Short mmCIF file of C-alpha atoms in Angstrom, two decimals:
data_model
loop_
_atom_site.label_atom_id
_atom_site.label_comp_id
_atom_site.label_asym_id
_atom_site.label_seq_id
_atom_site.Cartn_x
_atom_site.Cartn_y
_atom_site.Cartn_z
CA MET O 1 104.13 128.95 95.50
CA ARG O 2 103.62 125.24 95.13
CA ARG O 3 102.21 123.90 91.85
CA ARG O 4 99.29 122.21 93.66
CA GLU O 5 98.26 125.51 95.29
CA ALA O 6 98.33 127.19 91.91
CA PHE O 7 95.93 124.60 90.50
CA ARG O 8 93.66 125.01 93.53
CA LEU O 9 93.44 128.74 92.99
CA ALA O 10 92.85 128.31 89.28
CA ALA O 11 90.08 125.79 89.83
CA SER O 12 88.33 127.77 92.56
CA GLY O 13 87.38 130.72 90.39
CA SER O 14 87.16 132.74 93.57
CA ALA O 15 87.87 136.46 93.14
CA ALA O 16 89.04 136.63 96.73
CA GLY O 17 91.38 133.74 96.14
CA LEU O 18 92.83 135.38 93.03
CA LEU O 19 93.29 138.72 94.77
CA GLY O 20 94.89 136.95 97.71
CA ALA O 21 97.32 135.15 95.43
CA ARG O 22 98.30 138.42 93.73
CA ALA O 23 98.61 140.18 97.06
CA ALA O 24 100.97 137.45 98.21
CA GLY O 25 103.16 138.08 95.18
CA ALA O 26 102.19 135.05 93.08
CA ASP O 27 104.94 134.23 90.62
CA ALA O 28 104.82 133.42 86.91
CA ARG O 29 103.96 129.77 87.54
CA VAL O 30 100.69 130.80 89.21
CA GLU O 31 99.84 133.04 86.27
CA ARG O 32 100.54 130.15 83.91
CA ALA O 33 98.32 127.88 86.00
CA LEU O 34 95.48 130.38 85.76
CA ARG O 35 95.71 130.24 81.97
CA GLY O 36 96.19 126.46 81.94
CA LEU O 37 99.66 124.95 82.00
CA SER O 38 101.18 123.98 78.69
CA SER O 39 101.88 120.31 78.14
CA PRO O 40 105.39 119.40 79.34
CA LYS O 41 107.70 118.16 76.59
CA ILE O 42 110.30 115.42 77.03
CA THR O 43 113.83 116.80 76.73
CA ASP O 44 115.92 113.85 77.92
CA VAL O 45 115.65 110.13 78.67
CA ARG O 46 118.50 108.41 80.51
CA ALA O 47 119.17 105.01 82.04
CA ILE O 48 120.79 104.94 85.48
CA ALA O 49 122.62 101.68 86.24
CA THR O 50 123.48 100.79 89.83
CA ALA O 51 123.87 97.79 92.15
CA PRO O 52 123.84 98.98 95.78
CA ALA O 53 122.71 95.58 97.09
CA GLY O 54 124.85 93.54 94.68
CA LEU O 55 121.94 93.11 92.23
CA ARG O 56 121.90 95.01 88.95
CA LEU O 57 119.16 97.65 88.89
CA VAL O 58 118.22 99.94 85.98
CA VAL O 59 116.18 103.08 86.54
CA VAL O 60 115.11 105.47 83.77
CA LYS O 61 114.95 109.22 84.33
CA VAL O 62 112.71 111.26 82.03
CA THR O 63 113.27 115.03 82.11
CA THR O 64 110.89 117.68 80.76
CA ASP O 65 111.15 121.28 79.61
CA GLN O 66 109.41 122.50 82.77
CA ASP O 67 111.87 123.48 85.45
CA GLY O 68 112.31 120.73 88.05
CA LEU O 69 109.74 118.40 86.48
CA TYR O 70 111.09 114.89 85.90
CA GLY O 71 110.30 111.32 86.88
CA TYR O 72 111.81 107.89 87.53
CA GLY O 73 110.79 104.44 86.35
CA CYS O 74 112.05 100.90 86.98
CA ALA O 75 113.57 99.05 84.01
CA THR O 76 115.35 96.27 85.91
CA PHE O 77 116.13 93.06 84.04
CA THR O 78 118.84 91.74 86.34
CA GLN O 79 119.95 88.64 84.45
CA ARG O 80 120.68 90.65 81.27
CA ALA O 81 120.93 94.10 82.80
CA ASP O 82 123.53 95.54 80.42
CA LEU O 83 121.14 95.23 77.47
CA VAL O 84 118.49 97.61 78.82
CA PRO O 85 120.45 100.92 78.96
CA PRO O 86 121.33 100.80 75.22
CA ALA O 87 117.68 100.10 74.41
CA VAL O 88 116.75 103.22 76.38
CA ASP O 89 119.56 105.47 75.20
CA ARG O 90 119.79 104.46 71.53
CA TYR O 91 116.18 103.67 70.67
CA LEU O 92 113.66 105.10 73.12
CA LYS O 93 115.37 108.45 73.75
CA PRO O 94 115.46 109.63 70.09
CA PHE O 95 111.90 108.40 69.68
CA LEU O 96 110.67 110.35 72.72
CA VAL O 97 112.54 113.65 72.84
CA GLY O 98 110.14 116.45 71.91
CA LYS O 99 107.01 114.41 72.60
CA PRO O 100 104.50 115.43 75.32
CA ALA O 101 105.14 113.89 78.73
CA ASP O 102 101.48 113.82 79.73
CA ARG O 103 100.12 111.43 77.07
CA ILE O 104 101.02 108.23 78.88
CA GLU O 105 98.70 105.78 77.13
CA ASP O 106 99.56 107.08 73.67
CA THR O 107 103.29 107.00 74.45
CA TRP O 108 103.13 103.43 75.75
CA GLN O 109 101.29 102.23 72.64
CA ALA O 110 103.74 104.02 70.36
CA LEU O 111 106.78 102.52 72.10
CA TYR O 112 105.23 99.07 72.12
CA ALA O 113 104.45 99.14 68.39
CA SER O 114 107.53 100.97 67.14
CA SER O 115 109.90 98.01 67.30
CA TYR O 116 107.58 95.71 65.32
CA TRP O 117 108.98 92.67 67.18
CA ARG O 118 107.61 93.02 70.69
CA ASN O 119 106.85 91.28 74.02
CA GLY O 120 110.49 90.65 74.87
CA PRO O 121 112.03 91.35 78.29
CA VAL O 122 114.65 93.87 77.11
CA LEU O 123 112.17 96.09 75.27
CA ASN O 124 109.42 95.66 77.88
CA ASN O 125 111.74 96.73 80.69
CA ALA O 126 112.97 99.71 78.71
CA ILE O 127 109.35 100.74 78.01
CA SER O 128 108.51 100.21 81.68
CA GLY O 129 111.24 102.62 82.72
CA VAL O 130 109.68 105.33 80.57
CA ASP O 131 106.10 104.45 81.50
CA MET O 132 106.67 104.55 85.26
CA ALA O 133 108.66 107.79 84.88
CA LEU O 134 105.73 109.41 83.07
CA TRP O 135 103.37 108.37 85.87
CA ASP O 136 105.86 109.83 88.36
CA ILE O 137 105.83 113.09 86.38
CA LYS O 138 102.03 113.09 86.30
CA GLY O 139 101.90 112.67 90.08
CA ARG O 140 104.45 115.43 90.62
CA GLN O 141 102.41 117.73 88.36
CA ALA O 142 99.24 117.02 90.33
CA GLY O 143 100.97 117.14 93.70
CA MET O 144 99.60 113.66 94.44
CA PRO O 145 100.94 110.13 94.95
CA VAL O 146 100.31 107.96 91.91
CA TYR O 147 97.71 105.84 93.73
CA GLN O 148 95.47 108.92 93.85
CA LEU O 149 95.62 109.14 90.05
CA LEU O 150 94.25 105.58 89.89
CA GLY O 151 91.21 106.46 92.00
CA GLY O 152 92.63 106.45 95.51
CA LYS O 153 93.11 103.72 98.08
CA ALA O 154 91.06 100.55 98.25
CA ARG O 155 92.96 99.55 101.42
CA GLU O 156 95.31 101.17 103.91
CA ALA O 157 98.41 99.11 103.09
CA ALA O 158 99.60 96.00 101.24
CA ASP O 159 99.75 92.77 103.23
CA CYS O 160 103.08 91.06 102.50
CA TYR O 161 104.74 87.69 102.79
CA GLY O 162 108.27 87.11 104.00
CA HIS O 163 110.81 84.48 102.96
CA ALA O 164 111.82 81.73 105.40
CA SER O 165 114.50 79.41 104.08
CA GLY O 166 117.31 77.15 105.24
CA SER O 167 119.31 74.06 104.47
CA GLU O 168 117.34 72.09 107.08
CA ILE O 169 113.64 72.04 107.97
CA ALA O 170 114.26 73.12 111.56
CA GLU O 171 116.15 76.19 110.34
CA VAL O 172 113.30 77.13 108.01
CA LEU O 173 110.78 76.88 110.84
CA ASP O 174 112.93 79.04 113.13
CA ASN O 175 113.16 81.70 110.42
CA ALA O 176 109.41 81.48 109.85
CA ARG O 177 108.73 82.05 113.54
CA ALA O 178 111.00 85.10 113.43
CA LEU O 179 108.94 86.54 110.58
CA VAL O 180 105.70 85.91 112.45
CA ALA O 181 107.18 87.68 115.47
CA ARG O 182 107.80 90.71 113.22
CA GLY O 183 104.13 90.80 112.25
CA PHE O 184 104.02 88.76 109.05
CA ARG O 185 100.89 86.68 108.61
CA HIS O 186 102.10 85.05 105.37
CA VAL O 187 105.38 83.15 105.02
CA ARG O 188 106.98 81.49 102.01
CA VAL O 189 108.95 78.40 103.06
CA GLN O 190 111.83 76.86 101.06
CA VAL O 191 114.27 74.15 102.17
CA GLY O 192 117.48 72.77 100.68
CA VAL O 193 117.96 69.21 99.49
CA PRO O 194 121.13 67.52 100.81
CA GLY O 195 123.88 67.93 98.25
CA MET O 196 121.64 69.60 95.69
CA ALA O 197 121.04 73.10 94.41
CA GLY O 198 117.56 74.10 95.51
CA TYR O 199 115.73 77.35 94.89
CA GLY O 200 115.43 80.01 97.58
CA SER O 201 117.49 78.06 100.11
CA ARG O 202 121.05 77.03 100.87
CA ARG O 203 122.31 73.68 99.69
CA GLY O 204 122.16 70.95 102.30
CA GLU O 205 125.13 68.81 103.25
CA GLY O 206 125.84 65.53 101.52
CA PRO O 207 127.56 64.26 98.36
CA VAL O 208 125.64 63.62 95.15
CA ALA O 209 127.16 61.48 92.41
CA ALA O 210 126.78 63.02 88.93
CA LEU O 211 128.19 62.69 85.43
CA HIS O 212 129.27 66.36 85.39
CA SER O 213 130.65 69.08 87.66
CA ALA O 214 127.67 71.50 87.59
CA PRO O 215 125.25 71.92 90.52
CA VAL O 216 122.76 69.04 90.70
CA PHE O 217 118.98 69.07 91.05
CA GLU O 218 116.72 66.03 91.01
CA PRO O 219 112.96 66.78 90.86
CA ALA O 220 111.81 63.68 92.76
CA ALA O 221 114.20 64.35 95.67
CA TYR O 222 113.07 67.98 95.78
CA MET O 223 109.38 67.00 95.83
CA ARG O 224 109.83 64.60 98.75
CA ARG O 225 111.78 67.17 100.73
CA ALA O 226 109.35 70.01 100.02
CA LEU O 227 106.34 67.96 101.10
CA GLN O 228 108.13 67.07 104.34
CA LEU O 229 108.73 70.79 104.91
CA LEU O 230 105.12 71.72 104.26
CA GLU O 231 103.88 69.03 106.62
CA ALA O 232 106.23 70.19 109.38
CA ALA O 233 105.42 73.86 108.79
CA ARG O 234 101.68 73.33 109.00
CA LYS O 235 102.06 71.25 112.17
CA GLU O 236 104.55 73.55 113.93
CA LEU O 237 103.28 76.97 112.81
CA GLY O 238 99.58 76.19 113.09
CA ASP O 239 96.64 77.17 110.95
CA GLU O 240 96.86 80.91 111.58
CA VAL O 241 100.03 81.31 109.49
CA GLU O 242 99.40 81.35 105.74
CA LEU O 243 101.99 79.19 103.96
CA LEU O 244 103.38 79.74 100.46
CA HIS O 245 105.89 77.73 98.43
CA ASP O 246 107.69 78.29 95.12
CA VAL O 247 108.31 75.30 92.84
CA HIS O 248 110.16 77.61 90.43
CA GLU O 249 109.17 75.52 87.39
CA ARG O 250 111.86 72.91 88.09
CA ILE O 251 109.77 69.77 87.74
CA SER O 252 107.96 68.16 84.82
CA PRO O 253 104.28 68.97 84.17
CA THR O 254 103.20 65.48 85.27
CA GLN O 255 105.23 65.82 88.47
CA ALA O 256 103.70 69.27 88.98
CA LEU O 257 100.20 67.80 88.78
CA ALA O 258 101.06 65.19 91.40
CA PHE O 259 102.80 67.75 93.62
CA CYS O 260 99.83 70.14 93.54
CA LYS O 261 97.53 67.29 94.54
CA ASP O 262 99.85 66.12 97.34
CA ALA O 263 100.17 69.68 98.68
CA GLU O 264 96.41 70.22 98.83
CA ARG O 265 96.15 68.81 102.37
CA PHE O 266 98.48 71.52 103.73
CA ARG O 267 96.03 74.31 102.78
CA LEU O 268 98.55 76.63 101.17
CA PHE O 269 97.85 80.30 100.54
CA PHE O 270 99.35 79.59 97.13
CA LEU O 271 101.78 77.36 95.27
CA GLU O 272 103.91 79.33 92.86
CA ASP O 273 105.13 78.43 89.37
CA PRO O 274 104.38 74.70 89.36
CA VAL O 275 105.16 74.62 85.61
CA SER O 276 107.15 76.82 83.23
CA PRO O 277 105.61 79.44 80.91
CA GLU O 278 106.11 77.01 78.03
CA ASP O 279 103.79 74.53 79.75
CA ILE O 280 100.90 76.75 80.86
CA GLY O 281 98.42 74.51 79.03
CA TRP O 282 98.90 72.05 81.89
CA PHE O 283 97.05 74.40 84.25
CA ARG O 284 93.81 73.11 82.76
CA LEU O 285 94.59 69.59 84.00
CA ILE O 286 95.91 70.77 87.36
CA ARG O 287 92.83 72.91 88.00
CA GLN O 288 90.50 70.02 87.22
CA GLN O 289 92.13 67.69 89.75
CA CYS O 290 92.94 69.71 92.87
CA ALA O 291 92.03 72.79 94.87
CA THR O 292 95.56 74.02 95.70
CA PRO O 293 95.61 77.79 95.03
CA LEU O 294 98.00 78.54 92.16
CA ALA O 295 100.17 81.58 91.40
CA MET O 296 101.94 82.17 88.11
CA GLY O 297 103.52 84.84 85.97
CA GLU O 298 106.87 86.31 87.06
CA LEU O 299 108.47 85.32 83.72
CA PHE O 300 105.54 86.50 81.60
CA ASN O 301 106.21 89.15 78.93
CA SER O 302 103.12 88.88 76.76
CA PRO O 303 99.33 89.10 77.06
CA HIS O 304 99.27 85.81 75.17
CA GLU O 305 100.58 84.25 78.39
CA TRP O 306 98.45 85.85 81.09
CA VAL O 307 95.13 86.38 79.31
CA PRO O 308 94.26 82.65 78.89
CA LEU O 309 95.14 81.81 82.50
CA ILE O 310 93.00 84.66 83.80
CA ALA O 311 90.07 84.29 81.40
CA GLU O 312 89.77 80.54 82.00
CA ARG O 313 90.17 80.99 85.77
CA LEU O 314 93.10 78.55 85.77
CA ILE O 315 95.10 80.42 88.42
CA ASP O 316 94.23 82.21 91.64
CA PHE O 317 97.01 84.83 91.65
CA ILE O 318 98.64 86.65 88.73
CA ARG O 319 102.23 87.15 89.73
CA VAL O 320 103.84 89.27 87.04
CA HIS O 321 107.09 91.22 87.30
CA VAL O 322 105.67 94.67 86.52
CA SER O 323 108.65 96.03 84.58
CA GLN O 324 108.85 92.77 82.60
CA ALA O 325 105.28 93.36 81.41
CA GLY O 326 105.95 96.97 80.40
CA GLY O 327 105.13 99.07 83.47
CA LEU O 328 102.14 100.43 85.33
CA THR O 329 100.03 101.09 82.23
CA PRO O 330 99.63 97.45 81.09
CA CYS O 331 99.58 96.05 84.63
CA ARG O 332 96.67 98.12 85.86
CA LYS O 333 94.76 96.78 82.84
CA MET O 334 95.87 93.27 83.75
CA ALA O 335 94.57 93.77 87.29
CA ALA O 336 91.24 95.07 85.98
CA LEU O 337 90.90 92.05 83.69
CA ALA O 338 91.76 89.67 86.53
CA GLU O 339 89.17 91.27 88.83
CA HIS O 340 86.36 90.18 86.52
CA PHE O 341 87.48 86.55 86.71
CA GLY O 342 88.15 86.34 90.45
CA VAL O 343 91.95 86.30 90.05
CA LYS O 344 93.96 88.31 92.58
CA THR O 345 97.26 90.15 92.20
CA ALA O 346 100.60 89.10 93.72
CA TRP O 347 103.19 91.21 91.90
CA HIS O 348 106.77 89.92 91.82
CA GLY O 349 108.79 91.84 94.41
CA PRO O 350 112.26 90.37 95.07
CA GLY O 351 115.54 92.18 95.71
CA ASP O 352 116.16 92.61 91.99
CA VAL O 353 113.34 95.11 91.69
CA SER O 354 114.39 98.72 92.30
CA PRO O 355 112.68 100.75 95.05
CA VAL O 356 110.89 102.60 92.24
CA GLY O 357 109.53 99.26 91.02
CA HIS O 358 108.45 98.35 94.54
CA ALA O 359 106.66 101.72 94.81
CA CYS O 360 104.79 100.88 91.61
CA ASN O 361 103.85 97.44 92.99
CA ILE O 362 102.51 98.97 96.18
CA THR O 363 100.58 101.60 94.24
CA LEU O 364 98.76 98.83 92.37
CA ASP O 365 98.31 96.94 95.65
CA VAL O 366 96.52 99.74 97.45
CA ALA O 367 94.50 100.97 94.47
CA CYS O 368 93.21 97.72 92.92
CA ALA O 369 90.16 95.96 94.38
CA ASN O 370 91.48 92.45 93.67
CA PHE O 371 94.75 92.70 95.55
CA GLY O 372 95.89 89.35 96.94
CA ILE O 373 99.35 89.59 98.53
CA GLN O 374 102.67 91.37 97.97
CA GLU O 375 106.13 89.82 98.08
CA SER O 376 108.24 91.84 100.51
CA SER O 377 111.83 92.96 100.16
CA SER O 378 114.16 94.85 102.46
CA PHE O 379 116.41 97.77 101.47
CA ASN O 380 119.98 97.87 102.77
CA GLU O 381 121.82 101.02 103.78
CA ALA O 382 123.48 101.45 100.38
CA THR O 383 120.13 101.15 98.60
CA ARG O 384 118.64 103.81 100.86
CA GLU O 385 121.66 106.00 100.12
CA VAL O 386 120.88 105.83 96.39
CA PHE O 387 117.07 105.84 96.65
CA SER O 388 115.58 108.21 99.21
CA GLY O 389 111.94 107.53 100.03
CA CYS O 390 112.09 103.72 99.85
CA PRO O 391 108.67 102.19 100.66
CA GLU O 392 108.15 101.48 104.35
CA LEU O 393 107.54 97.97 105.69
CA ARG O 394 105.87 97.81 109.11
CA GLY O 395 104.23 94.87 110.83
CA GLY O 396 104.14 92.81 107.65
CA TYR O 397 102.54 95.61 105.60
CA PHE O 398 104.04 97.77 102.84
CA TYR O 399 102.81 101.37 102.91
CA ALA O 400 102.55 103.60 99.84
CA ASN O 401 104.45 106.87 99.90
CA GLU O 402 102.29 109.96 100.36
CA ALA O 403 104.65 112.31 98.52
CA PRO O 404 103.83 113.29 94.91
CA GLY O 405 104.57 110.69 92.25
CA TRP O 406 106.39 107.66 93.60
CA GLY O 407 107.85 109.75 96.41
CA ILE O 408 111.37 108.57 95.52
CA GLU O 409 114.48 110.54 94.54
CA VAL O 410 117.64 109.01 93.05
CA ASP O 411 121.07 110.28 94.09
CA GLU O 412 123.09 109.69 90.93
CA ARG O 413 126.41 110.35 92.63
CA ALA O 414 125.62 107.66 95.17
CA ALA O 415 124.41 105.36 92.38
CA ALA O 416 127.78 105.71 90.65
CA LYS O 417 129.50 104.38 93.79
CA TYR O 418 127.84 101.01 93.20
CA PRO O 419 128.37 100.10 89.53
CA PHE O 420 127.25 96.86 87.92
CA GLY O 421 129.33 94.06 89.38
CA HIS O 422 129.42 95.56 92.88
CA GLY O 423 129.21 92.77 95.44
CA GLU O 424 129.14 89.97 92.86
CA THR O 425 131.17 86.82 93.40
CA GLY O 426 131.59 83.39 91.85
CA GLU O 427 129.36 82.42 88.95
CA ARG O 428 127.36 85.64 89.07
CA LYS O 429 130.56 87.66 88.68
CA ARG O 430 131.92 85.40 85.92
CA LEU O 431 128.63 85.53 84.02
CA ASN O 432 128.24 89.31 84.22
CA GLY O 433 125.34 89.16 86.66
CA GLY O 434 123.61 86.22 85.01
CA TRP O 435 122.72 82.83 86.42
CA GLY O 436 124.70 79.67 85.81
CA GLU O 437 123.44 76.19 85.03
CA ILE O 438 121.79 73.45 87.05
CA ARG O 439 121.60 69.87 85.75
CA ARG O 440 120.19 66.52 86.68
CA ARG O 441 122.65 63.75 87.59
CA ASP O 442 122.85 62.62 83.98
CA GLY O 443 123.54 66.14 82.70
CA THR O 444 120.06 67.20 81.57
CA ILE O 445 119.64 70.95 81.98
CA ILE O 446 117.04 72.18 84.49
CA LYS O 447 114.93 75.28 83.93
CA GLN O 448 115.33 77.90 86.63
#
């Protein structure tokens, strides 16, 4: 008999229900449910490393002493992926084995405090893997999707934005129209700069003289090109399509202020990462001088970064990478804080988030009142081979799974077919999955 049915019978107190269960040959699990199930204990914690789409994903599996009760969590830190499994296997596992699996808040606080030095991406992602896995276990115990454990749905699905990019403006617009035809109402647009290494787009044609051999990026050239794109996109796509753009922190704070002001006339849904996390104090000046909606946060690790921006209403969208912040537990608190200050959520959701991480994003999206938008991502055939139950994207909406927990299972044999390094080429292969360098013409390094 299913665990959920056992709880229903136990809660009903109905003599007829109890007699019916016994008459049907209820097994030992039903009897245990009638007495109250014992707290499941953690017996194993393991990191699963795989790269079915050529991007390094880490998923943590937490196993309990109750037969068939386990859960999965996302711990993906793609640029330094090899560091997370040892943090899980050598530090978190010995700390956790034997502890109860149902005390999620207490476990998160203990893991967070146990290292003394905290708020770093390696430890936060490792903690996230455990945290999400414990929520998965809790949902499987209850026979409910995780969003039900957070109070149920506040909306039917999560409205998403798609990515339209290209080396030329015309190509970007064609790709944007294709997304609109698929049902997207929100489109992020990115265009290349001739001869330069842009973000989220292919490099345009044309030579660029430089004092080095690394890829080149010049902020002023990028700004001119991006404004031309936004002007064309607003004119060609009309007012019904919501436009987004990612600066990716590649320009100076003063340039960011000017760019935000210049972009105001294009009525963006949001402008993302106009400055780097090191320069978040500049949001006070930007907010005072223009009305462009601002999104920030995918590199954030610490409450010291997101709390001031939210509490001072300096941004419109908090855009944190959930595993980078430590999992569902801290991010639902972040969303609740943001709700009080009129800040909406826009969780980071690129290809280097595992399907488990996307399921967590969508859970927050449908359960939190102050949802804003969700970045969409597609899952290739190999990813679906490894992760059954990938979230479904239809008509520009992501839908939460209705199965218990995250509704996702991981095929570890399939995962082993796609080890770290699978599909990597060039600099990414040479740098063990990491990013290379981008410099200005004179050799100055560019943040990315």
